[in-house]
Amino acid sequence: MATTLFKANFTPSSLLTSSSPTFLSTAMASCSSFFHRSPTHFTAQSRSSSSRRPTFHPSFKAFSSQMSVSSAIVAVIPERIGFLGLGIMGTPMAENLIKAGCDVTVWNRTKSKCDLLISLGAKYKSSPEEVAASCDVTFAMLADPESAFDVACGENGAARGMTAGKGYVDVSTVDVDTSKVISARINATGAQFLEAPVSGSKKPAEDGQLIFLTAGDRSLFETVAPMLDIMGKSKFYLGDVGNGAAMKLVVNMIMGSMMASFSEGLLLSEKVGLDPKVLVEVISQGAINAPMFSMKGPSMVQSKYPTAFPLKHQQKDLRLALGLAESVSQPIPIAAAANELYKVAKSNGLSDKDFSAVIEALKAKLQSQSKD
């Protein structure tokens, strides 16, 4: 069945207070059927001052397509969506939006990385400013705080194209201060800001199984919820800007420390004459099982590290987590030790390998000790 498009101008709040019960019940029921796998999580949180800004007013389109003979899917989304940053994560995220029927405009520093999405129907603009100016909502997925700031606030940055009635959603992993600076710059244009860093790597991004950790303008969160549901399996609204960034850093701090400990265990099992493949299997059946161990363990045993989450980004997140802990005088000695190990791995030329390649830093230490 061909996709059917029809346009209307209304805000999320007007949808919720629509005088047409039939339209409201149909839209809500259809959206529920489409996004049933993506629960929304809220915390009890007082409204920030940013939530009192004017309500987000983009144009919307409602689109329906037939997934099967018996069920139709309807979602209400902003008509024009921008996406900045098309790396390991950004490309599959934007691709999922395009495949869902969204009108997507893309930009990347290296234009060739836009080619796949353009072939799928995306538009292209030559700067973040032009993308933001032409879109109702703009997403940004950048590698580090410096890039996230530059793309949002630098020369030809997205903020220059933002105006009242637009929204900016930063899904990059940055520190709390950077997120707040970007938020202030976007809000100064009259536009709304939402930080929404993701938990998940390449495969979850491809499968639309990311977890969004959002904070900022609540009305923008409600506006972009259908898009987050296309790209992810769940979303958390955490209140004021900075809370999303902090949550992501805590999550990645734990993940990096777990991988370092797992690497030590694999090497120790081999050193004492055990089969590390059996260790992976034992772990998979016990209380300490984690999908990360089952997924990465077999390839680590073979000294293979296909990049899903670059090691340099894991070390960056550990560094930022250490800064976060320092800001509240919290000791995190295990994470600090893990960070040193990732730094060694980076110095050994493993920056662009998957973060599981941190095991190679331990191997290098063992080899060095054996020579001594």
CSV table of C-alpha atoms in Angstrom, one decimal, residues 32-288:
chain,number,residue,atom,x,y,z
A,32,SER,CA,0.5,3.2,20.2
A,33,SER,CA,0.5,0.4,17.7
A,34,PHE,CA,3.5,1.7,16.0
A,35,PHE,CA,5.6,2.4,19.0
A,36,HIS,CA,4.5,-0.2,21.4
A,37,ARG,CA,8.0,-1.5,21.9
A,38,SER,CA,9.3,1.9,23.2
A,39,PRO,CA,8.2,2.7,26.7
A,40,THR,CA,8.7,6.3,27.9
A,41,HIS,CA,10.2,6.9,31.3
A,42,PHE,CA,9.7,10.0,33.4
A,43,THR,CA,11.2,11.1,36.7
A,44,ALA,CA,9.4,13.4,39.1
A,45,GLN,CA,11.0,16.7,38.2
A,46,SER,CA,10.0,20.3,38.7
A,47,ARG,CA,9.7,22.4,35.5
A,48,SER,CA,12.9,24.3,34.6
A,49,SER,CA,12.7,27.9,33.5
A,50,SER,CA,13.3,26.7,30.0
A,51,SER,CA,10.0,24.8,30.0
A,52,ARG,CA,8.2,28.2,30.3
A,53,ARG,CA,9.4,29.4,26.9
A,54,PRO,CA,6.9,29.6,24.0
A,55,THR,CA,5.5,26.3,22.8
A,56,PHE,CA,7.3,24.7,19.9
A,57,HIS,CA,5.3,25.4,16.7
A,58,PRO,CA,6.6,23.5,13.7
A,59,SER,CA,4.5,22.2,10.8
A,60,PHE,CA,3.7,18.5,11.1
A,61,LYS,CA,2.8,15.8,8.7
A,62,ALA,CA,0.9,12.7,9.5
A,63,PHE,CA,1.8,9.7,7.5
A,64,SER,CA,0.4,6.2,7.3
A,65,SER,CA,1.8,3.1,5.7
A,66,GLN,CA,0.7,-0.5,5.7
A,67,MET,CA,2.9,-2.9,7.6
A,68,SER,CA,0.6,-5.8,7.0
A,69,VAL,CA,-2.8,-6.4,5.5
A,70,SER,CA,-4.6,-5.9,8.8
A,71,SER,CA,-2.7,-3.0,10.5
A,72,ALA,CA,-1.9,0.6,9.5
A,73,ILE,CA,0.7,2.7,11.2
A,74,VAL,CA,0.2,6.4,11.9
A,75,ALA,CA,2.6,8.8,13.5
A,76,VAL,CA,2.7,12.6,13.9
A,77,ILE,CA,6.1,14.0,13.3
A,78,PRO,CA,7.7,17.4,12.4
A,79,GLU,CA,7.6,17.8,8.6
A,80,ARG,CA,11.2,18.6,8.0
A,81,ILE,CA,14.0,16.9,10.0
A,82,GLY,CA,17.7,17.8,9.9
A,83,PHE,CA,20.6,15.4,10.9
A,84,LEU,CA,24.1,16.6,11.5
A,85,GLY,CA,27.0,14.1,11.8
A,86,LEU,CA,27.0,10.9,9.9
A,87,GLY,CA,29.5,8.6,11.6
A,88,ILE,CA,29.1,5.1,13.0
A,89,MET,CA,26.0,6.1,14.9
A,90,GLY,CA,24.6,9.0,13.0
A,91,THR,CA,24.3,7.2,9.6
A,92,PRO,CA,22.1,4.4,10.8
A,93,MET,CA,20.0,6.7,12.9
A,94,ALA,CA,19.3,9.0,10.0
A,95,GLU,CA,18.7,6.0,7.8
A,96,ASN,CA,16.0,4.7,10.1
A,97,LEU,CA,14.2,8.1,10.0
A,98,ILE,CA,14.3,8.0,6.2
A,99,LYS,CA,13.0,4.5,6.0
A,100,ALA,CA,10.2,5.4,8.3
A,101,GLY,CA,9.1,8.0,5.7
A,102,CYS,CA,10.5,11.2,7.3
A,103,ASP,CA,11.7,14.1,5.2
A,104,VAL,CA,15.4,14.3,6.2
A,105,THR,CA,18.1,16.8,5.3
A,106,VAL,CA,21.7,15.9,6.2
A,107,TRP,CA,25.1,17.4,6.6
A,108,ASN,CA,28.5,16.0,7.4
A,109,ARG,CA,32.0,17.5,7.3
A,110,THR,CA,33.0,14.8,4.8
A,111,LYS,CA,30.3,15.1,2.2
A,112,SER,CA,30.9,11.6,0.8
A,113,LYS,CA,29.4,10.2,4.0
A,114,CYS,CA,26.1,11.7,3.0
A,115,ASP,CA,25.9,9.8,-0.3
A,116,LEU,CA,24.2,6.7,1.0
A,117,LEU,CA,21.4,8.7,2.7
A,118,ILE,CA,21.0,11.0,-0.4
A,119,SER,CA,20.6,7.8,-2.5
A,120,LEU,CA,17.8,6.8,0.0
A,121,GLY,CA,16.0,10.1,-0.5
A,122,ALA,CA,17.7,12.6,1.9
A,123,LYS,CA,18.3,16.2,0.9
A,124,TYR,CA,21.7,17.7,1.5
A,125,LYS,CA,22.8,21.2,2.7
A,126,SER,CA,26.4,22.5,2.8
A,127,SER,CA,26.4,23.7,6.4
A,128,PRO,CA,24.7,23.1,9.8
A,129,GLU,CA,23.3,26.6,9.5
A,130,GLU,CA,21.5,25.8,6.3
A,131,VAL,CA,20.2,22.5,7.6
A,132,ALA,CA,18.8,24.2,10.7
A,133,ALA,CA,17.3,27.0,8.7
A,134,SER,CA,15.5,24.6,6.4
A,135,CYS,CA,14.2,22.2,9.1
A,136,ASP,CA,11.7,22.2,11.9
A,137,VAL,CA,13.8,19.9,14.2
A,138,THR,CA,17.6,19.3,13.8
A,139,PHE,CA,19.4,16.3,15.4
A,140,ALA,CA,23.2,16.4,15.9
A,141,MET,CA,25.4,13.3,16.5
A,142,LEU,CA,29.0,14.4,17.0
A,143,ALA,CA,32.1,12.6,18.2
A,144,ASP,CA,33.1,14.8,21.2
A,145,PRO,CA,32.3,18.0,23.1
A,146,GLU,CA,34.5,20.2,20.8
A,147,SER,CA,32.8,19.0,17.6
A,148,ALA,CA,29.3,19.3,19.2
A,149,PHE,CA,30.0,22.9,20.2
A,150,ASP,CA,31.5,23.8,16.9
A,151,VAL,CA,28.7,22.4,14.9
A,152,ALA,CA,26.1,24.1,17.1
A,153,CYS,CA,27.7,27.4,17.9
A,154,GLY,CA,30.7,27.9,15.5
A,155,GLU,CA,30.9,29.7,12.2
A,156,ASN,CA,28.0,28.5,10.0
A,157,GLY,CA,26.8,26.5,13.0
A,158,ALA,CA,23.3,25.4,13.5
A,159,ALA,CA,22.4,28.2,16.0
A,160,ARG,CA,22.7,30.7,13.1
A,161,GLY,CA,19.9,28.9,11.4
A,162,MET,CA,17.7,28.5,14.4
A,163,THR,CA,14.6,30.7,15.1
A,164,ALA,CA,11.6,30.6,17.3
A,165,GLY,CA,9.5,27.6,16.5
A,166,LYS,CA,12.4,25.3,15.8
A,167,GLY,CA,14.1,22.6,17.9
A,168,TYR,CA,17.6,21.4,18.3
A,169,VAL,CA,18.3,17.9,19.7
A,170,ASP,CA,21.9,17.0,20.5
A,171,VAL,CA,22.3,13.2,20.8
A,172,SER,CA,26.1,13.5,21.1
A,173,THR,CA,27.9,12.4,24.3
A,174,VAL,CA,29.3,15.6,25.9
A,175,ASP,CA,30.1,16.9,29.3
A,176,VAL,CA,27.5,18.8,31.4
A,177,ASP,CA,29.0,22.2,30.9
A,178,THR,CA,29.2,21.9,27.1
A,179,SER,CA,25.5,20.8,26.9
A,180,LYS,CA,24.5,23.8,29.0
A,181,VAL,CA,26.5,26.2,26.8
A,182,ILE,CA,24.9,24.8,23.6
A,183,SER,CA,21.5,25.0,25.2
A,184,ALA,CA,21.9,28.6,26.1
A,185,ARG,CA,23.1,29.5,22.6
A,186,ILE,CA,20.1,27.7,21.0
A,187,ASN,CA,17.6,29.2,23.5
A,188,ALA,CA,19.0,32.7,22.8
A,189,THR,CA,17.6,32.3,19.2
A,190,GLY,CA,14.1,31.6,20.5
A,191,ALA,CA,14.4,27.9,19.6
A,192,GLN,CA,14.1,25.0,21.9
A,193,PHE,CA,16.9,22.6,23.0
A,194,LEU,CA,16.9,19.0,24.1
A,195,GLU,CA,19.9,16.9,25.0
A,196,ALA,CA,19.4,13.3,24.2
A,197,PRO,CA,22.6,11.2,24.4
A,198,VAL,CA,22.1,7.6,23.5
A,199,SER,CA,23.1,4.4,25.2
A,200,GLY,CA,23.9,1.8,22.6
A,201,SER,CA,26.5,1.3,19.8
A,202,LYS,CA,26.5,0.5,16.1
A,203,LYS,CA,24.2,-2.5,16.0
A,204,PRO,CA,21.5,-1.0,18.3
A,205,ALA,CA,21.6,2.1,16.1
A,206,GLU,CA,21.1,0.0,13.0
A,207,ASP,CA,18.3,-1.9,14.6
A,208,GLY,CA,16.5,1.1,16.1
A,209,GLN,CA,17.2,-0.2,19.7
A,210,LEU,CA,18.9,2.8,21.2
A,211,ILE,CA,18.1,4.2,24.7
A,212,PHE,CA,17.7,8.0,24.8
A,213,LEU,CA,18.6,9.9,27.9
A,214,THR,CA,16.9,13.3,27.4
A,215,ALA,CA,16.8,16.5,29.3
A,216,GLY,CA,15.8,20.1,28.5
A,217,ASP,CA,12.6,21.5,27.0
A,218,ARG,CA,9.7,19.2,27.9
A,219,SER,CA,7.5,20.3,25.0
A,220,LEU,CA,10.3,19.5,22.5
A,221,PHE,CA,10.7,16.1,24.1
A,222,GLU,CA,7.0,15.5,23.5
A,223,THR,CA,7.4,16.7,19.9
A,224,VAL,CA,10.3,14.5,19.0
A,225,ALA,CA,9.1,11.4,20.9
A,226,PRO,CA,7.9,9.7,17.7
A,227,MET,CA,11.3,10.1,16.1
A,228,LEU,CA,13.1,8.8,19.2
A,229,ASP,CA,10.8,5.8,19.0
A,230,ILE,CA,11.8,5.2,15.4
A,231,MET,CA,15.5,5.3,16.4
A,232,GLY,CA,15.3,3.6,19.8
A,233,LYS,CA,13.6,1.2,22.1
A,234,SER,CA,13.1,3.5,25.1
A,235,LYS,CA,13.5,7.1,26.2
A,236,PHE,CA,14.0,8.7,29.6
A,237,TYR,CA,13.1,12.3,30.4
A,238,LEU,CA,15.4,13.5,33.2
A,239,GLY,CA,14.5,17.2,33.7
A,240,ASP,CA,17.0,20.0,33.4
A,241,VAL,CA,19.7,20.3,30.8
A,242,GLY,CA,22.9,18.5,32.0
A,243,ASN,CA,21.1,15.5,33.6
A,244,GLY,CA,21.1,13.6,30.3
A,245,ALA,CA,24.8,14.2,29.8
A,246,ALA,CA,25.6,13.2,33.4
A,247,MET,CA,23.5,10.0,33.1
A,248,LYS,CA,25.3,9.0,29.8
A,249,LEU,CA,28.7,9.6,31.4
A,250,VAL,CA,27.8,7.4,34.4
A,251,VAL,CA,26.6,4.7,32.1
A,252,ASN,CA,29.7,4.7,29.9
A,253,MET,CA,32.0,4.9,33.0
A,254,ILE,CA,30.5,1.7,34.2
A,255,MET,CA,30.7,0.1,30.7
A,256,GLY,CA,34.4,1.0,30.3
A,257,SER,CA,35.3,-0.3,33.7
A,258,MET,CA,33.4,-3.6,33.0
A,259,MET,CA,35.2,-4.1,29.8
A,260,ALA,CA,38.6,-3.5,31.4
A,261,SER,CA,37.8,-6.1,34.2
A,262,PHE,CA,36.4,-8.5,31.6
A,263,SER,CA,39.7,-8.2,29.6
A,264,GLU,CA,41.7,-9.0,32.8
A,265,GLY,CA,39.5,-12.1,33.4
A,266,LEU,CA,40.0,-13.4,29.9
A,267,LEU,CA,43.8,-13.1,30.1
A,268,LEU,CA,44.0,-14.5,33.6
A,269,SER,CA,41.9,-17.6,32.6
A,270,GLU,CA,44.3,-18.2,29.7
A,271,LYS,CA,47.4,-17.6,31.9
A,272,VAL,CA,46.3,-20.3,34.4
A,273,GLY,CA,45.5,-22.8,31.7
A,274,LEU,CA,41.8,-22.4,31.3
A,275,ASP,CA,40.0,-21.9,28.0
A,276,PRO,CA,38.8,-18.3,27.7
A,277,LYS,CA,36.0,-19.4,25.4
A,278,VAL,CA,34.6,-21.5,28.2
A,279,LEU,CA,34.9,-18.6,30.6
A,280,VAL,CA,32.7,-16.5,28.2
A,281,GLU,CA,30.1,-19.4,28.3
A,282,VAL,CA,30.2,-19.7,32.1
A,283,ILE,CA,29.7,-15.9,32.5
A,284,SER,CA,26.8,-16.0,30.0
A,285,GLN,CA,24.9,-18.4,32.3
A,286,GLY,CA,25.5,-16.7,35.6
A,287,ALA,CA,24.4,-13.7,37.6
A,288,ILE,CA,27.2,-11.5,36.1
